[in-house]
Coordinates of C-alpha atoms and ligand atoms in Angstrom, one line a residue:
Chain A
M440 CA 0.0 0.0 0.0
T441 CA 1.1 3.6 -0.5
P442 CA 3.0 4.8 2.5
L443 CA 1.0 7.2 4.6
E444 CA 1.9 10.8 5.1
P445 CA 2.5 11.7 8.7
I446 CA -0.5 13.1 10.4
T447 CA -0.4 16.9 10.2
V448 CA -2.9 19.5 10.9
S449 CA -2.4 21.1 7.5
H450 CA -5.3 19.0 6.1
L451 CA -7.6 20.8 8.5
H452 CA -6.7 24.3 7.4
H453 CA -9.0 25.4 4.7
P454 CA -9.8 28.9 3.6
A455 CA -13.2 30.0 4.8
G456 CA -14.4 30.4 1.2
D457 CA -13.8 26.7 0.7
R458 CA -15.9 25.8 3.7
F459 CA -18.5 24.0 1.7
G460 CA -16.3 21.8 -0.5
R461 CA -17.3 20.3 -3.8
C462 CA -17.7 16.8 -4.9
E463 CA -15.8 16.1 -8.1
R464 CA -17.5 12.8 -9.2
Q465 CA -14.2 10.9 -9.5
P466 CA -14.3 7.3 -8.4
F467 CA -12.3 6.7 -5.3
V468 CA -13.6 3.5 -3.8
E469 CA -14.5 0.7 -6.1
V470 CA -16.7 -2.2 -4.8
D471 CA -17.0 -5.1 -7.1
Q472 CA -19.3 -8.2 -6.6
L473 CA -19.1 -7.9 -2.9
S474 CA -20.9 -10.5 -0.8
L475 CA -21.0 -11.1 2.9
H476 CA -22.0 -14.2 4.9
Y477 CA -22.5 -14.6 8.6
R478 CA -21.9 -18.2 9.5
G479 CA -22.8 -19.3 6.0
K480 CA -25.9 -17.2 5.8
P481 CA -25.7 -14.4 3.3
A482 CA -26.4 -10.8 4.6
F483 CA -26.0 -9.2 1.2
Q484 CA -24.8 -10.3 -2.2
D485 CA -23.2 -9.0 -5.4
V486 CA -22.9 -5.4 -4.5
T487 CA -21.1 -3.4 -7.2
L488 CA -20.7 0.2 -6.5
S489 CA -18.4 3.1 -7.2
I490 CA -18.0 5.8 -4.6
N491 CA -16.9 9.2 -5.7
K492 CA -14.1 11.2 -4.1
G493 CA -15.1 14.0 -1.8
C494 CA -18.8 13.2 -2.2
I495 CA -21.4 12.3 0.3
T496 CA -23.0 9.0 -0.7
A497 CA -26.1 8.0 1.2
L498 CA -27.0 4.4 1.7
V499 CA -30.7 3.9 2.2
G500 CA -32.9 0.9 2.5
P501 CA -35.1 -1.0 5.0
S502 CA -33.8 -2.5 8.2
G503 CA -31.7 -5.6 7.8
C504 CA -30.8 -5.1 4.2
G505 CA -27.1 -5.1 5.1
K506 CA -26.1 -1.4 5.2
T507 CA -24.1 -1.6 8.4
S508 CA -22.6 -4.9 7.2
F509 CA -21.6 -3.2 4.0
L510 CA -19.8 -0.4 5.8
T511 CA -17.9 -2.7 8.1
C512 CA -16.4 -4.5 5.0
L513 CA -14.7 -1.2 3.9
N514 CA -12.7 -0.9 7.1
R515 CA -12.4 -4.6 7.7
L516 CA -14.2 -4.4 11.0
T517 CA -15.7 -7.7 9.7
D518 CA -12.4 -9.3 10.8
L519 CA -13.6 -9.0 14.4
I520 CA -16.8 -10.9 13.8
A521 CA -16.4 -14.7 14.2
G522 CA -17.9 -16.6 11.3
C523 CA -18.1 -13.6 9.0
R524 CA -16.9 -14.2 5.4
V525 CA -16.5 -11.5 2.8
S526 CA -15.9 -12.1 -0.9
G527 CA -15.5 -9.9 -3.9
R528 CA -13.2 -6.9 -4.4
I529 CA -12.8 -3.5 -2.8
T530 CA -10.2 -1.1 -3.9
I531 CA -9.4 2.4 -2.6
E532 CA -7.3 4.0 -5.2
T533 CA -4.8 1.2 -5.8
L534 CA -5.2 -0.4 -2.4
D535 CA -6.7 -3.9 -2.3
V536 CA -8.8 -3.7 0.9
L537 CA -9.6 -7.4 1.2
A538 CA -6.0 -8.6 0.6
P539 CA -5.2 -11.1 3.3
G540 CA -1.9 -9.6 4.3
L541 CA -3.1 -6.0 4.5
D542 CA -2.1 -3.8 7.4
V543 CA -5.6 -3.2 8.8
I544 CA -4.4 -0.7 11.3
Q545 CA -3.1 1.6 8.5
L546 CA -6.3 0.9 6.6
R547 CA -8.5 2.0 9.5
R548 CA -6.4 5.1 9.8
R549 CA -7.4 6.0 6.3
I550 CA -11.0 5.1 6.9
G551 CA -12.8 6.6 9.9
M552 CA -16.1 5.3 11.2
I553 CA -18.8 6.9 13.2
F554 CA -21.4 4.7 14.9
Q555 CA -25.1 5.2 15.5
K556 CA -24.7 5.5 19.3
P557 CA -22.0 8.1 20.2
N558 CA -19.2 6.1 21.8
P559 CA -16.5 8.2 23.2
F560 CA -14.1 6.4 25.5
P561 CA -14.6 6.7 29.2
L562 CA -11.7 9.2 29.3
S563 CA -11.4 12.9 29.3
I564 CA -12.3 14.9 26.2
R565 CA -8.6 15.6 25.6
K566 CA -7.6 11.9 26.1
N567 CA -10.3 10.8 23.7
L568 CA -8.4 12.6 20.9
E569 CA -4.9 12.2 22.3
F570 CA -5.0 8.5 22.8
P571 CA -5.6 7.4 19.2
L572 CA -3.0 10.0 18.0
R573 CA -0.4 8.7 20.3
E574 CA -1.1 5.1 19.3
H575 CA -0.6 6.2 15.7
G576 CA 2.8 7.5 16.5
V577 CA 2.2 11.2 17.1
R578 CA 4.3 12.0 20.1
D579 CA 5.0 15.7 19.8
R580 CA 3.0 17.5 22.5
R581 CA 2.6 20.7 20.5
Q582 CA 1.4 18.9 17.5
I583 CA -1.1 16.9 19.5
A584 CA -2.4 20.1 21.1
Q585 CA -2.7 21.7 17.7
T586 CA -4.6 18.8 16.2
I587 CA -6.9 18.6 19.2
E588 CA -7.8 22.3 18.8
A589 CA -8.1 22.1 15.0
T590 CA -10.3 19.1 15.0
L591 CA -12.5 20.4 17.8
R592 CA -12.9 23.6 15.9
D593 CA -13.7 21.6 12.8
V594 CA -16.6 19.9 14.5
G595 CA -17.7 23.2 16.1
L596 CA -17.0 21.9 19.6
W597 CA -14.0 24.0 20.5
E598 CA -15.8 27.0 22.0
E599 CA -18.1 24.7 24.0
V600 CA -15.4 22.6 25.6
K601 CA -12.1 24.5 25.5
D602 CA -12.3 25.3 29.2
R603 CA -13.0 21.7 30.2
L604 CA -10.9 19.6 28.1
D605 CA -10.0 17.4 31.0
S606 CA -13.5 16.7 32.2
P607 CA -15.0 13.3 31.2
A608 CA -16.2 13.0 27.7
L609 CA -19.3 11.0 28.9
A610 CA -20.5 14.1 30.7
L611 CA -21.1 15.8 27.3
S612 CA -24.6 15.8 25.7
G613 CA -25.4 13.1 23.1
G614 CA -24.9 15.5 20.2
Q615 CA -21.6 16.8 21.6
Q616 CA -20.4 13.3 22.2
Q617 CA -21.2 12.4 18.5
R618 CA -19.3 15.5 17.3
L619 CA -16.4 14.5 19.6
C620 CA -16.4 11.0 18.0
I621 CA -16.3 12.7 14.6
A622 CA -13.4 14.9 15.8
R623 CA -11.6 11.7 17.1
S624 CA -11.8 10.2 13.6
L625 CA -10.8 13.4 11.8
A626 CA -7.7 13.8 14.1
L627 CA -6.2 10.8 12.3
A628 CA -6.6 12.5 8.9
P629 CA -8.7 9.9 7.2
E630 CA -9.6 10.0 3.5
V631 CA -12.9 8.2 3.9
L632 CA -15.6 8.5 6.6
L633 CA -18.1 5.8 7.2
M634 CA -21.1 7.0 9.1
D635 CA -23.7 4.5 10.3
E636 CA -26.9 6.5 11.1
P637 CA -24.9 9.2 12.9
C638 CA -27.9 11.3 13.8
S639 CA -30.5 8.7 14.6
A640 CA -29.7 8.6 18.4
L641 CA -29.8 12.4 18.7
D642 CA -32.5 14.9 19.4
P643 CA -33.7 16.9 16.4
L644 CA -31.6 20.0 17.3
S645 CA -28.3 18.1 17.8
S646 CA -29.2 16.0 14.7
G647 CA -29.3 19.2 12.7
V648 CA -26.0 20.4 14.1
V649 CA -24.3 17.1 13.2
E650 CA -25.9 17.2 9.7
D651 CA -24.5 20.6 9.0
L652 CA -21.2 19.4 10.2
I653 CA -21.3 16.5 7.8
V654 CA -22.2 18.8 4.9
S655 CA -19.2 21.0 5.9
L656 CA -16.9 18.0 5.5
R657 CA -17.9 17.5 1.8
G658 CA -15.0 17.8 -0.6
R659 CA -12.4 17.1 2.1
Y660 CA -13.5 13.6 2.9
T661 CA -15.2 10.9 0.9
I662 CA -18.3 10.2 3.1
L663 CA -20.6 7.2 3.1
I664 CA -23.6 7.7 5.3
V665 CA -26.3 5.3 6.2
T666 CA -29.5 7.0 7.1
H667 CA -33.2 6.0 7.6
N668 CA -34.1 9.7 7.3
L669 CA -34.9 10.1 3.6
A670 CA -35.4 13.9 4.0
Q671 CA -31.9 14.1 5.4
A672 CA -30.5 12.0 2.5
R673 CA -32.2 14.3 0.0
R674 CA -30.7 17.3 1.8
I675 CA -27.1 16.2 2.1
A676 CA -26.3 13.5 -0.4
D677 CA -24.5 13.9 -3.7
D678 CA -24.9 10.2 -4.6
A679 CA -27.2 7.6 -3.3
A680 CA -27.4 3.8 -3.2
F681 CA -30.6 1.9 -2.5
F682 CA -30.5 -1.5 -0.8
W683 CA -33.4 -3.9 -0.6
V684 CA -34.0 -7.4 0.8
Q685 CA -34.8 -10.0 -1.7
N686 CA -35.4 -13.6 -0.4
G687 CA -33.8 -12.7 2.9
V688 CA -30.6 -11.4 1.2
G689 CA -29.6 -7.8 0.8
R690 CA -29.2 -6.5 -2.7
L691 CA -28.1 -3.2 -4.2
I692 CA -31.1 -2.2 -6.3
E693 CA -30.0 1.1 -7.7
A694 CA -27.2 3.6 -7.3
G695 CA -26.3 6.9 -8.8
I696 CA -26.7 10.6 -8.4
A697 CA -28.9 11.4 -5.4
K698 CA -31.2 13.7 -7.3
Q699 CA -31.9 11.1 -9.9
I700 CA -32.4 8.3 -7.3
F701 CA -34.9 10.4 -5.3
E702 CA -36.7 12.1 -8.1
E703 CA -36.6 9.8 -11.2
P704 CA -35.7 6.4 -9.9
H705 CA -35.4 3.7 -12.7
D706 CA -36.4 0.8 -10.5
P707 CA -40.0 0.5 -9.3
L708 CA -38.8 -0.7 -5.9
T709 CA -36.7 2.4 -5.5
A710 CA -39.6 4.5 -6.6
A711 CA -41.9 2.9 -4.0
Y712 CA -39.3 3.3 -1.2
V713 CA -38.4 6.9 -1.8
S714 CA -42.0 7.9 -2.1
G715 CA -42.6 6.3 1.3
M716 CA -44.9 3.6 0.0
R717 CA -42.8 0.7 1.0
G718 CA -40.1 -0.1 3.6
Chain B
M1332 CA -60.4 5.6 41.0
I1333 CA -57.7 3.7 42.8
E1334 CA -59.0 0.9 44.9
T1335 CA -58.1 1.2 48.6
P1336 CA -55.8 -1.6 49.6
N1337 CA -57.1 -4.2 51.9
Q1338 CA -56.4 -2.7 55.4
S1339 CA -55.6 -6.0 57.1
W1340 CA -52.6 -7.7 55.7
N1341 CA -53.3 -11.2 54.5
L1342 CA -51.3 -14.1 55.9
R1343 CA -49.0 -14.5 53.0
E1344 CA -47.8 -11.0 53.0
W1345 CA -47.2 -11.2 56.7
L1346 CA -45.2 -14.4 56.3
A1347 CA -43.1 -12.9 53.5
F1348 CA -42.5 -9.8 55.5
A1349 CA -41.6 -11.7 58.7
S1350 CA -39.2 -14.1 57.0
V1351 CA -37.4 -11.5 55.0
W1352 CA -36.9 -9.3 58.0
G1353 CA -36.3 -12.2 60.3
A1354 CA -33.5 -13.5 58.1
A1355 CA -31.9 -10.0 57.9
V1356 CA -32.1 -9.5 61.6
L1357 CA -30.7 -13.0 62.3
V1358 CA -27.7 -12.4 60.1
T1359 CA -27.0 -9.0 61.6
V1360 CA -27.4 -10.2 65.1
T1361 CA -25.2 -13.2 64.7
F1362 CA -22.5 -11.0 63.1
C1363 CA -22.7 -8.4 65.8
W1364 CA -22.7 -10.9 68.5
L1365 CA -19.6 -12.6 67.1
L1366 CA -17.8 -9.3 66.6
G1367 CA -18.9 -8.1 70.0
D1368 CA -17.6 -11.2 71.7
I1369 CA -14.3 -10.9 70.0
I1370 CA -14.0 -7.2 70.7
W1371 CA -15.1 -7.7 74.3
H1372 CA -12.6 -10.4 75.0
G1373 CA -9.8 -9.3 72.7
L1374 CA -9.6 -5.5 72.8
S1375 CA -8.0 -5.2 76.3
H1376 CA -5.1 -7.4 75.2
I1377 CA -4.2 -5.5 72.1
S1378 CA -1.2 -3.2 72.5
W1379 CA 1.8 -2.3 70.5
T1380 CA 3.9 -4.9 72.3
F1381 CA 1.3 -7.5 71.5
L1382 CA 1.6 -6.7 67.8
T1383 CA 5.4 -6.8 67.8
A1384 CA 6.6 -9.1 70.5
P1385 CA 7.3 -12.8 69.8
P1386 CA 4.9 -15.3 71.4
E1387 CA 6.0 -16.9 74.7
N1388 CA 5.0 -20.1 76.5
A1389 CA 3.4 -21.5 73.3
G1390 CA 1.5 -18.3 72.8
R1391 CA -0.2 -18.0 76.2
R1392 CA 1.8 -14.9 76.7
G1393 CA 3.8 -12.5 74.6
G1394 CA 2.6 -11.2 71.3
I1395 CA 2.1 -12.1 67.6
G1396 CA 5.0 -10.2 65.9
P1397 CA 6.5 -13.1 63.9
I1398 CA 3.1 -14.4 63.2
L1399 CA 2.0 -11.1 61.6
V1400 CA 5.2 -11.1 59.5
S1401 CA 4.7 -14.7 58.4
T1402 CA 1.1 -14.0 57.5
G1403 CA 2.1 -10.9 55.5
L1404 CA 4.8 -12.9 53.6
I1405 CA 2.5 -15.7 52.8
L1406 CA -0.1 -13.3 51.5
G1407 CA 2.6 -11.5 49.6
V1408 CA 3.7 -14.6 47.8
C1409 CA 0.1 -15.5 47.1
L1410 CA -0.6 -12.2 45.5
A1411 CA 2.7 -11.9 43.6
V1412 CA 1.8 -15.2 41.9
S1413 CA -2.0 -15.0 41.6
L1414 CA -2.4 -11.5 40.4
P1415 CA -0.4 -11.6 37.2
L1416 CA -1.5 -15.2 36.5
G1417 CA -5.1 -14.3 37.3
V1418 CA -5.3 -11.2 35.2
G1419 CA -3.4 -12.9 32.3
T1420 CA -5.8 -15.9 32.3
A1421 CA -8.8 -13.6 32.6
V1422 CA -7.7 -11.6 29.6
L1423 CA -7.1 -14.8 27.6
L1424 CA -10.5 -16.1 28.5
A1425 CA -12.5 -12.9 28.0
E1426 CA -10.7 -11.3 25.1
F1427 CA -9.0 -14.0 23.1
T1428 CA -11.3 -17.1 23.3
S1429 CA -14.8 -17.2 22.0
D1430 CA -17.7 -18.4 24.1
T1431 CA -17.9 -21.6 22.1
N1432 CA -14.2 -22.4 22.2
L1433 CA -13.6 -25.8 23.7
F1434 CA -10.5 -24.8 25.5
G1435 CA -12.2 -21.8 27.0
R1436 CA -15.2 -23.8 28.1
L1437 CA -13.1 -26.5 29.7
T1438 CA -11.0 -23.9 31.6
R1439 CA -14.0 -22.1 32.8
R1440 CA -15.7 -25.3 34.0
S1441 CA -12.5 -26.4 35.8
L1442 CA -12.1 -23.1 37.5
D1443 CA -15.7 -23.2 38.8
V1444 CA -15.2 -26.7 40.2
L1445 CA -11.9 -25.6 41.7
A1446 CA -13.4 -22.6 43.4
G1447 CA -15.7 -24.9 45.3
V1448 CA -13.0 -27.4 46.4
P1449 CA -12.5 -27.6 50.2
S1450 CA -9.4 -25.9 51.3
I1451 CA -8.1 -29.0 53.0
V1452 CA -7.8 -30.6 49.6
F1453 CA -5.6 -27.7 48.4
G1454 CA -3.6 -28.2 51.6
L1455 CA -2.9 -31.8 50.8
F1456 CA -2.1 -31.0 47.2
G1457 CA 0.2 -28.2 48.3
N1458 CA 1.9 -30.6 50.7
A1459 CA 2.4 -33.2 48.1
F1460 CA 3.4 -30.9 45.2
F1461 CA 5.2 -27.9 46.6
C1462 CA 6.6 -29.3 49.9
K1463 CA 7.5 -32.8 48.6
T1464 CA 7.7 -32.9 44.8
L1465 CA 9.3 -29.5 44.4
G1466 CA 11.2 -29.9 47.6
L1467 CA 10.2 -26.6 49.1
G1468 CA 9.4 -28.2 52.5
F1469 CA 7.3 -26.6 55.1
S1470 CA 7.8 -23.0 54.1
I1471 CA 6.2 -19.7 53.6
L1472 CA 6.8 -20.2 49.9
S1473 CA 4.9 -23.5 49.8
G1474 CA 2.1 -21.9 51.8
G1475 CA 1.9 -18.8 49.6
L1476 CA 1.9 -20.9 46.5
T1477 CA -0.8 -23.2 47.8
L1478 CA -3.0 -20.2 48.7
A1479 CA -2.4 -18.8 45.2
C1480 CA -3.8 -22.0 43.8
M1481 CA -6.8 -21.6 46.0
V1482 CA -7.4 -18.0 45.2
L1483 CA -6.8 -18.1 41.5
P1484 CA -10.2 -19.6 40.4
I1485 CA -12.1 -16.8 42.2
L1486 CA -9.8 -14.1 41.0
I1487 CA -9.8 -15.3 37.4
R1488 CA -13.6 -15.7 37.2
S1489 CA -14.4 -12.3 38.7
T1490 CA -11.8 -10.5 36.6
E1491 CA -13.1 -12.2 33.5
E1492 CA -16.6 -11.0 34.4
G1493 CA -15.1 -7.5 34.8
F1494 CA -13.8 -7.7 31.2
R1495 CA -17.1 -9.1 29.9
A1496 CA -19.0 -6.2 31.5
V1497 CA -17.1 -3.7 29.3
P1498 CA -19.5 -2.8 26.5
D1499 CA -18.5 -4.2 23.1
N1500 CA -18.8 -0.8 21.4
Y1501 CA -15.5 0.2 23.1
R1502 CA -13.8 -2.6 21.3
L1503 CA -15.4 -1.8 18.0
S1504 CA -14.8 1.9 18.1
A1505 CA -11.2 1.3 19.2
A1506 CA -10.7 -1.1 16.3
A1507 CA -12.3 1.3 13.9
L1508 CA -9.7 3.9 15.0
G1509 CA -7.0 1.5 14.0
L1510 CA -5.9 0.9 17.6
S1511 CA -4.1 -2.3 18.2
R1512 CA -5.6 -5.0 20.5
T1513 CA -2.8 -4.4 23.0
A1514 CA -3.4 -0.7 23.2
T1515 CA -7.1 -1.3 23.5
L1516 CA -6.5 -3.8 26.3
V1517 CA -4.1 -1.7 28.3
H1518 CA -5.7 1.7 28.0
L1519 CA -9.4 0.9 27.8
L1520 CA -10.4 -2.6 28.8
L1521 CA -8.0 -3.0 31.8
P1522 CA -9.1 0.2 33.6
A1523 CA -12.7 -0.7 32.9
A1524 CA -12.2 -4.2 34.3
V1525 CA -10.6 -3.0 37.6
P1526 CA -13.8 -3.1 39.7
G1527 CA -14.2 -6.8 38.8
L1528 CA -10.6 -7.5 39.6
L1529 CA -11.0 -5.8 43.0
V1530 CA -14.0 -7.8 43.9
G1531 CA -12.1 -11.0 43.1
L1532 CA -9.2 -9.7 45.0
V1533 CA -11.2 -9.0 48.1
L1534 CA -13.0 -12.4 48.0
G1535 CA -9.7 -14.2 47.3
V1536 CA -7.6 -12.4 49.9
G1537 CA -10.4 -12.7 52.4
R1538 CA -10.4 -16.4 51.9
A1539 CA -6.6 -16.6 51.9
I1540 CA -6.0 -14.6 55.0
A1541 CA -8.5 -16.6 57.0
E1542 CA -7.2 -19.9 55.7
T1543 CA -6.1 -22.6 58.2
A1544 CA -6.5 -26.0 56.5
A1545 CA -4.5 -25.2 53.4
L1546 CA -1.6 -23.8 55.5
I1547 CA -1.3 -26.4 58.2
F1548 CA 0.3 -28.8 55.8
T1549 CA 2.3 -26.3 53.8
S1550 CA 3.6 -23.3 55.7
G1551 CA 3.6 -25.1 59.0
Y1552 CA 3.5 -24.3 62.7
V1553 CA 6.7 -22.7 63.6
D1554 CA 6.1 -19.4 65.5
R1555 CA 9.7 -18.0 65.2
M1556 CA 10.4 -15.0 63.1
P1557 CA 11.0 -16.2 59.6
E1558 CA 14.4 -15.5 58.1
S1559 CA 13.6 -16.3 54.5
L1560 CA 10.7 -17.5 52.3
L1561 CA 12.0 -21.0 52.7
D1562 CA 11.5 -20.9 56.5
S1563 CA 8.4 -22.3 58.0
G1564 CA 6.1 -19.6 59.4
R1565 CA 2.8 -19.7 61.3
A1566 CA -0.1 -17.8 59.9
L1567 CA -2.5 -15.8 62.1
S1568 CA -5.4 -18.1 61.6
I1569 CA -3.3 -21.2 62.5
H1570 CA -2.2 -19.3 65.6
I1571 CA -5.8 -18.7 66.6
F1572 CA -6.7 -22.3 65.9
D1573 CA -3.7 -23.6 67.9
L1574 CA -4.3 -21.3 70.9
S1575 CA -7.9 -22.2 71.2
M1576 CA -7.7 -25.9 70.5
N1577 CA -4.3 -27.1 71.7
V1578 CA -3.1 -24.6 74.3
S1579 CA -5.0 -24.5 77.6
G1580 CA -5.0 -21.0 78.9
G1581 CA -4.5 -19.4 75.5
D1582 CA -8.0 -18.1 75.1
A1583 CA -7.2 -14.5 75.8
N1584 CA -4.5 -14.2 73.2
A1585 CA -6.6 -16.2 70.8
Y1586 CA -9.3 -13.6 71.1
A1587 CA -6.8 -10.8 70.7
S1588 CA -5.4 -12.5 67.6
A1589 CA -8.8 -13.0 66.2
L1590 CA -9.6 -9.4 66.6
V1591 CA -6.4 -8.4 64.7
L1592 CA -7.5 -10.8 61.9
V1593 CA -11.0 -9.3 61.7
I1594 CA -9.5 -5.8 61.7
M1595 CA -7.2 -6.8 58.8
L1596 CA -10.1 -8.2 56.9
L1597 CA -12.1 -5.0 57.4
I1598 CA -9.2 -2.9 56.3
I1599 CA -8.7 -4.9 53.1
N1600 CA -12.4 -4.7 52.4
G1601 CA -12.6 -1.0 53.0
T1602 CA -9.5 -0.3 50.9
A1603 CA -10.8 -2.3 48.0
S1604 CA -14.3 -0.7 48.0
W1605 CA -12.7 2.7 48.3
L1606 CA -10.4 1.9 45.3
A1607 CA -13.4 0.6 43.3
T1608 CA -15.5 3.7 43.8
H1609 CA -12.4 5.9 43.3
S1610 CA -11.5 4.3 40.0
L1611 CA -15.2 4.4 38.9
H1612 CA -15.4 8.1 39.7
R1613 CA -12.3 8.8 37.7
K1614 CA -13.4 6.8 34.7
I1615 CA -17.2 7.3 34.8
V1616 CA -18.6 4.0 33.5
T1617 CA -21.5 4.2 31.1
V1618 CA -24.7 2.4 31.8
Ligands
LIG2706 N1 -22.8 -10.1 13.8 C1 -23.8 -10.7 13.1 N2 -24.0 -12.1 13.1 C2 -25.0 -12.6 12.4 N3 -25.8 -12.0 11.6 C3 -25.7 -10.6 11.5 C4 -24.7 -9.9 12.3 N4 -24.8 -8.6 12.0 C5 -25.9 -8.5 11.2 N5 -26.4 -9.7 10.9 C6 -27.6 -10.0 10.0 O1 -27.2 -9.5 8.7 C7 -28.3 -8.8 8.1 C8 -28.0 -7.4 7.8 O2 -27.7 -6.7 9.0 P1 -27.3 -5.2 9.0 O3 -27.1 -4.8 10.4 O4 -26.1 -5.0 8.1 O5 -28.5 -4.4 8.4 P2 -28.8 -2.9 8.3 O6 -29.2 -2.6 7.0 O7 -27.7 -2.1 8.9 O8 -30.1 -2.7 9.3 P3 -30.5 -1.5 10.2 O9 -31.1 -0.5 9.3 O10 -31.5 -2.1 11.1 O11 -29.3 -1.0 10.9 C9 -29.5 -8.9 9.1 O12 -30.3 -10.0 8.7 C10 -28.8 -9.2 10.4 O13 -29.6 -10.0 11.2
LIG2707 MG1 -27.5 -0.9 10.7

């Protein structure tokens, strides 16, 4: 795999005018004929999808169609699940994600993940950001402090927590915790962000704040977001992929530009789902 | 409208009430009586000299200095061996073997059986293995190692429970951040498992410090000040047993020694629960 650049804060400095970055529609992650089995039982099959660099791709579909499972293939979190078998091909630029000898630690540094339920570590706010940085070899105190400030500013949390960086992260509100988790991922300078229903455990107000944050990350990160909130998907997504369960197995029914998926879907299943008639 | 409850309690409610409270009162009264008896008879004999002086006249007079030292050393050996082994095994069982793994299941089952084995059996085993086979003789080392064998099952199982109580999403989010298993273990799981470890430690040490049967055959009876770990040394509980059973006129010192033992137990308990709440406050564990 390509050697990683050292983590610096430079990736976080972006001129104010560039705040809402653009999506270039250039394939970055290629998924080819991907299938996943849990103990021999297929969760989803034959998913072929190309994800564009710097764009927000929304994954939508009913419960149990394999959206979460799909995300966990990309950062190889599937390795942790006993009896889980993934077949097919995933490439990020030139990196073969499913190659057996791959350094998953480096892979997961390039691909951050945000979970449905905010899950900061039971440490202080500062330690939550510092601990992963240190483990990835950043030792310089000044650099750590800079990265902490820059990422917290990035997620709009700095002003709220700058005076209590050493208080427990779990004392923050749900929305703040989720933004801290996003900051924790951003601190490692990832290229791809996987978000599994990042707003669904939050109140509407916090949900809106996190949604705005995600939009502000467009262009700088390639974002895959699972959401059950179709209105949200319409608001923020550049591209969309629609999953559906057929005979108990998840399938990718249709993928493409979000506007087209939501407004003129080709497949009748998609049409029924996005108009709220099914699912 | 809410129905007014039946004014007169029916028989079943009364019975339940009486038996629950009866049991609670019985336990408390028994404990207080026991403690009161020991304090009543023992407190007047306790002094600095009693705690430091060697026993005289088979323990009828003099103090328990060497006995406290032996007890401390035996406990020290026991902890030095059982803590690292216990935590290591708990980590292996909780983090690196799946629930269905045959090796894990066998180990867990054996530990549960071992935890219930009477201490005299451990004593005989320790005598045969540490004293004879390994040639350590009647010594503090043999005694400590035997106690370690006895304490390990409890320690391992409760530490393992401590690890299992840590929510899985810590492991997932740590892995998703590209943290190694070792880093996750050391920085996240171990601190979160400390309360479980402390519970096991209190139960284990409590059992060890009060142990007689396992020590009679391993660390022996000698009430001199031990000079090395290979010397025989008399533990506090054995001293109490000896004074009250074999030495006529030793009751007063037996009471005083028992009081010292109880105080030690209370201190260990108190320290552990303080540590547990302290570490919880520092970490704040999610519900
Ligand atoms: N660890 C696992 N072991 C076995 N089966 C699993 C596991 N995780 C998920 N599954 C199964 O795989 C299928 C897809 O699950 P997945 O969680 O990926 O769906 P999802 O689209 O994310 O659903 P939701 O919208 O409810 O989050 C489901 O049938 C689920 O029961
Ligand atoms: Mg899901």
